[in-house]
Short mmCIF file of C-alpha atoms in Angstrom, two decimals:
data_model
loop_
_atom_site.label_atom_id
_atom_site.label_comp_id
_atom_site.label_asym_id
_atom_site.label_seq_id
_atom_site.Cartn_x
_atom_site.Cartn_y
_atom_site.Cartn_z
CA UNK A 202 12.88 4.29 -6.65
CA UNK A 203 14.23 3.76 -3.14
CA UNK A 204 12.84 0.99 -0.91
CA UNK A 205 9.96 1.86 1.41
CA UNK A 206 8.49 4.52 -0.90
CA UNK A 207 5.05 5.10 -2.37
CA UNK A 208 4.97 5.71 -6.13
CA UNK A 209 2.39 5.92 -8.91
CA UNK A 210 2.11 4.20 -12.27
CA UNK A 211 -0.36 5.40 -14.91
CA UNK A 212 -2.13 3.35 -17.55
CA UNK A 213 -2.68 5.36 -20.73
CA UNK A 214 -4.13 4.48 -24.11
CA UNK A 215 -4.51 6.06 -27.52
CA UNK A 216 -7.32 5.41 -29.98
CA UNK A 217 -9.72 7.23 -32.29
CA UNK A 218 -12.50 5.41 -30.42
CA UNK A 219 -13.90 6.63 -27.13
CA UNK A 220 -13.32 3.98 -24.46
CA UNK A 221 -16.51 2.94 -22.65
CA UNK A 222 -15.53 -0.39 -21.10
CA UNK A 223 -12.53 -2.66 -20.65
CA UNK A 224 -11.21 -5.33 -18.33
CA UNK A 225 -7.60 -5.04 -17.16
CA UNK A 226 -5.67 -7.58 -15.13
CA UNK A 227 -2.36 -6.43 -13.65
CA UNK A 228 0.26 -8.79 -12.25
CA UNK A 229 3.37 -7.92 -10.24
CA UNK A 230 5.92 -9.52 -7.92
CA UNK A 231 4.61 -9.05 -4.38
CA UNK A 232 8.13 -9.61 -3.00
CA UNK A 233 9.30 -6.30 -4.50
CA UNK A 234 6.26 -4.02 -4.55
CA UNK A 235 2.95 -3.83 -2.72
CA UNK A 236 -0.31 -2.64 -4.29
CA UNK A 237 -2.06 0.14 -2.37
CA UNK A 238 -4.84 1.67 -4.49
CA UNK A 239 -6.11 2.45 -7.98
CA UNK A 240 -8.26 5.35 -9.16
CA UNK A 241 -9.72 6.68 -12.39
CA UNK A 242 -8.33 9.84 -13.92
CA UNK A 243 -11.60 10.82 -15.61
CA UNK A 244 -14.39 11.91 -13.24
CA UNK A 245 -17.04 10.26 -15.43
CA UNK A 246 -15.39 6.86 -15.21
CA UNK A 247 -16.07 4.12 -12.67
CA UNK A 248 -14.12 1.01 -11.76
CA UNK A 249 -14.67 -2.24 -9.93
CA UNK A 250 -11.53 -3.68 -8.34
CA UNK A 251 -10.73 -7.25 -7.33
CA UNK A 252 -7.31 -7.63 -5.72
CA UNK A 253 -5.12 -10.28 -4.17
CA UNK A 254 -1.39 -10.64 -3.62
CA UNK A 255 0.43 -10.17 -6.91
CA UNK A 256 -2.69 -9.48 -8.98
CA UNK A 257 -5.23 -6.68 -9.47
CA UNK A 258 -8.25 -6.99 -11.77
CA UNK A 259 -9.98 -3.76 -12.79
CA UNK A 260 -13.24 -3.44 -14.72
CA UNK A 261 -13.46 0.03 -16.29
CA UNK A 262 -16.78 1.69 -17.24
CA UNK A 263 -17.65 5.07 -18.75
CA UNK A 264 -21.17 5.41 -20.16
CA UNK A 265 -20.26 8.39 -22.38
CA UNK A 266 -16.92 6.97 -23.40
CA UNK A 267 -13.58 8.53 -22.38
CA UNK A 268 -11.77 10.45 -25.10
CA UNK A 269 -8.31 8.89 -25.51
CA UNK A 270 -7.40 10.38 -28.90
CA UNK A 271 -4.43 12.18 -27.30
CA UNK A 272 -3.11 9.19 -25.36
CA UNK A 273 -4.94 10.07 -22.15
CA UNK A 274 -4.37 8.39 -18.82
CA UNK A 275 -7.14 6.00 -17.82
CA UNK A 276 -6.06 4.61 -14.45
CA UNK A 277 -3.52 5.61 -11.82
CA UNK A 278 -2.04 2.97 -9.48
CA UNK A 279 -0.20 3.51 -6.22
CA UNK A 280 2.38 0.95 -5.07
CA UNK A 281 4.91 0.75 -2.26
CA UNK A 282 8.48 -0.45 -2.88
CA UNK A 283 9.59 -3.22 -0.52
CA UNK A 284 13.15 -4.31 -1.36
CA UNK A 285 15.90 -3.64 -3.88
CA UNK A 286 15.81 -5.25 -7.29
CA UNK A 287 14.13 -5.02 -10.70
CA UNK A 288 10.50 -5.95 -11.17
CA UNK A 289 7.72 -5.48 -13.73
CA UNK A 290 4.07 -4.53 -13.70
CA UNK A 291 2.46 -6.59 -16.47
CA UNK A 292 -1.12 -6.53 -17.63
CA UNK A 293 -3.64 -7.99 -20.02
CA UNK A 294 -6.53 -6.06 -21.53
CA UNK A 295 -9.67 -7.54 -23.04
CA UNK A 296 -13.31 -6.80 -23.76
CA UNK A 297 -12.58 -3.24 -24.89
CA UNK A 298 -15.80 -1.54 -25.97
CA UNK A 299 -16.26 1.91 -27.52
CA UNK A 300 -19.10 4.40 -27.04
CA UNK A 301 -21.04 2.74 -29.90
CA UNK A 302 -20.94 -0.56 -27.98
CA UNK A 303 -18.59 -2.12 -30.51
CA UNK A 304 -15.48 -4.09 -29.61
CA UNK A 305 -12.13 -2.36 -30.09
CA UNK A 306 -9.15 -4.33 -31.32
CA UNK A 307 -6.17 -3.94 -29.00
CA UNK A 308 -2.84 -3.11 -30.59
CA UNK A 309 0.51 -3.06 -28.78
CA UNK A 310 0.92 -3.09 -25.01
CA UNK A 311 4.01 -2.23 -22.97
CA UNK A 312 4.65 -3.20 -19.35
CA UNK A 313 6.25 -0.99 -16.71
CA UNK A 314 9.70 -1.76 -15.35
CA UNK A 315 10.48 -0.64 -11.81
CA UNK A 316 14.03 -0.60 -10.47
CA UNK A 317 14.55 -0.25 -6.75
CA UNK A 318 17.92 0.94 -5.36
CA UNK A 319 18.95 1.91 -1.84
CA UNK A 320 20.69 5.02 -3.18
CA UNK A 321 18.23 5.87 -5.95
CA UNK A 322 17.99 9.54 -6.91
CA UNK A 323 14.22 9.55 -7.25
CA UNK A 324 13.60 7.89 -10.62
CA UNK A 325 10.31 6.27 -11.51
CA UNK A 326 9.34 4.04 -14.40
CA UNK A 327 7.06 5.35 -17.11
CA UNK A 328 3.38 4.41 -17.26
CA UNK A 329 2.02 1.35 -19.02
CA UNK A 330 0.80 2.35 -22.43
CA UNK A 331 -1.02 0.91 -25.39
CA UNK A 332 0.89 3.06 -27.86
CA UNK A 333 3.29 1.38 -30.28
CA UNK A 334 7.06 1.37 -29.73
CA UNK A 335 10.02 -0.91 -30.35
CA UNK A 336 9.65 -2.65 -26.99
CA UNK A 337 5.96 -3.48 -27.36
CA UNK A 338 4.32 -6.63 -28.63
CA UNK A 339 1.71 -6.55 -31.36
CA UNK A 340 -1.56 -8.13 -30.25
CA UNK A 341 -4.21 -9.43 -32.61
CA UNK A 342 -7.94 -9.46 -32.06
CA UNK A 343 -9.76 -7.80 -29.21
CA UNK A 344 -7.34 -8.53 -26.38
CA UNK A 345 -3.70 -7.85 -25.70
CA UNK A 346 -0.93 -8.77 -23.27
CA UNK A 347 1.94 -6.53 -22.26
CA UNK A 348 5.57 -7.40 -22.88
CA UNK A 349 8.58 -6.48 -20.77
CA UNK A 350 10.52 -3.55 -22.22
CA UNK A 351 14.22 -4.20 -22.77
CA UNK A 352 15.01 -1.05 -20.80
CA UNK A 353 12.85 0.86 -18.30
CA UNK A 354 11.39 4.16 -19.43
CA UNK A 355 12.47 6.54 -16.67
CA UNK A 356 12.27 10.22 -15.86
CA UNK A 357 14.38 12.06 -13.35
CA UNK A 358 12.45 13.57 -10.50
CA UNK A 359 13.18 15.20 -7.18
CA UNK A 360 12.51 13.24 -4.01
CA UNK A 361 9.88 15.71 -2.82
CA UNK A 362 7.51 14.47 -5.55
CA UNK A 363 7.37 11.07 -3.91
CA UNK A 364 6.17 10.06 -0.49
CA UNK A 365 8.23 8.39 2.22
CA UNK A 366 6.13 5.63 3.72
CA UNK A 367 5.38 6.61 7.32
CA UNK A 368 8.32 9.06 7.58
CA UNK A 369 9.40 10.73 10.84
CA UNK A 370 11.81 13.45 9.77
CA UNK A 371 11.04 16.36 12.08
CA UNK A 372 13.26 16.42 15.20
CA UNK A 373 10.48 17.90 17.32
CA UNK A 374 8.21 15.01 16.37
CA UNK A 375 10.98 12.55 17.22
CA UNK A 376 11.56 14.17 20.61
CA UNK A 377 7.81 14.29 21.26
CA UNK A 378 7.41 10.60 20.43
CA UNK A 379 10.48 9.75 22.53
CA UNK A 380 9.03 11.73 25.45
CA UNK A 381 5.70 9.96 25.06
CA UNK A 382 7.52 6.63 25.09
CA UNK A 383 9.48 7.50 28.23
CA UNK A 384 6.33 8.80 29.95
CA UNK A 385 4.43 5.64 29.02
CA UNK A 386 7.31 3.54 30.35
CA UNK A 387 7.37 5.46 33.66
CA UNK A 388 3.60 5.13 34.03
CA UNK A 389 3.87 1.41 33.37
CA UNK A 390 6.57 1.04 36.05
CA UNK A 391 4.51 3.09 38.54
CA UNK A 392 1.43 1.01 37.78
CA UNK A 393 3.32 -2.21 38.42
CA UNK A 394 4.87 -0.80 41.62
CA UNK A 395 1.44 0.35 42.83
CA UNK A 396 -0.09 -3.06 42.12
CA UNK A 397 2.73 -4.84 43.99
CA UNK A 398 2.51 -2.40 46.93
CA UNK A 399 -1.27 -2.79 47.12
CA UNK A 400 -1.01 -6.57 47.07
CA UNK A 401 1.70 -6.52 49.78
CA UNK A 402 -0.39 -4.19 51.94
CA UNK A 403 -3.42 -6.46 51.57
CA UNK A 404 -1.39 -9.51 52.59
CA UNK A 405 0.02 -7.62 55.57
CA UNK A 406 -3.46 -6.51 56.67
CA UNK A 407 -4.81 -10.03 56.35
CA UNK A 408 -1.86 -11.38 58.35
CA UNK A 409 -2.42 -8.85 61.14
CA UNK A 410 -6.16 -9.61 61.16
CA UNK A 411 -5.51 -13.34 61.45
CA UNK A 412 -3.04 -12.68 64.23
CA UNK A 413 -5.51 -10.50 66.14
CA UNK A 414 -8.29 -13.05 65.67
CA UNK A 415 -6.04 -15.80 67.05
CA UNK A 416 -5.04 -13.63 70.04
CA UNK A 417 -8.71 -12.96 70.86
CA UNK A 418 -9.50 -16.65 70.52
CA UNK A 419 -6.66 -17.64 72.90
CA UNK A 420 -7.72 -15.03 75.43
CA UNK A 421 -11.33 -16.29 75.36
CA UNK A 422 -10.09 -19.84 75.96
CA UNK A 423 -8.07 -18.76 79.01
CA UNK A 424 -11.07 -17.03 80.51
#
């Protein structure tokens, strides 16, 4: 990806069991990317999110159990790229429970690698997955921890599929904003000039009043 872009990373899993509950904890380098939001892909699923810089904890719940037999996506994350470099989105998964309220053993987990270039052509890393491959690490028991892949899984994509963060591309919008800025500047100058003129006029009026009062006082004394 290019710097200053919003992009999405999906978490997918594959199992013969329907996933009813799990706890995921994602870690990332906050110097390179910034977490924005996370949402469930399945409408029947709910999540509770606890986030802080460099870490996002997500508790996943689905009372009926989400079918993941085909390697379905479970969560979708949105991040913003900050500066050039290579970074990873790692995660741990634990307390996986199926629709029969039995624990599910977690197999292999693969992290996402994100590479950020100034002149990137719109590539994005593949989603984190629990499916087995040569770059994954085999976990034992009911929890698992992702491992960095040796190479990022990437797909080519056109830039229009990704969102510039706060872009201002349209010339008319630029001219409009420039005009608004100039107008605001002129109004500010006029306001300052008016305030100075009003203050000067008040001082002048007070000076003339004092002068007139003194003249009247002197005249009264002479009489």
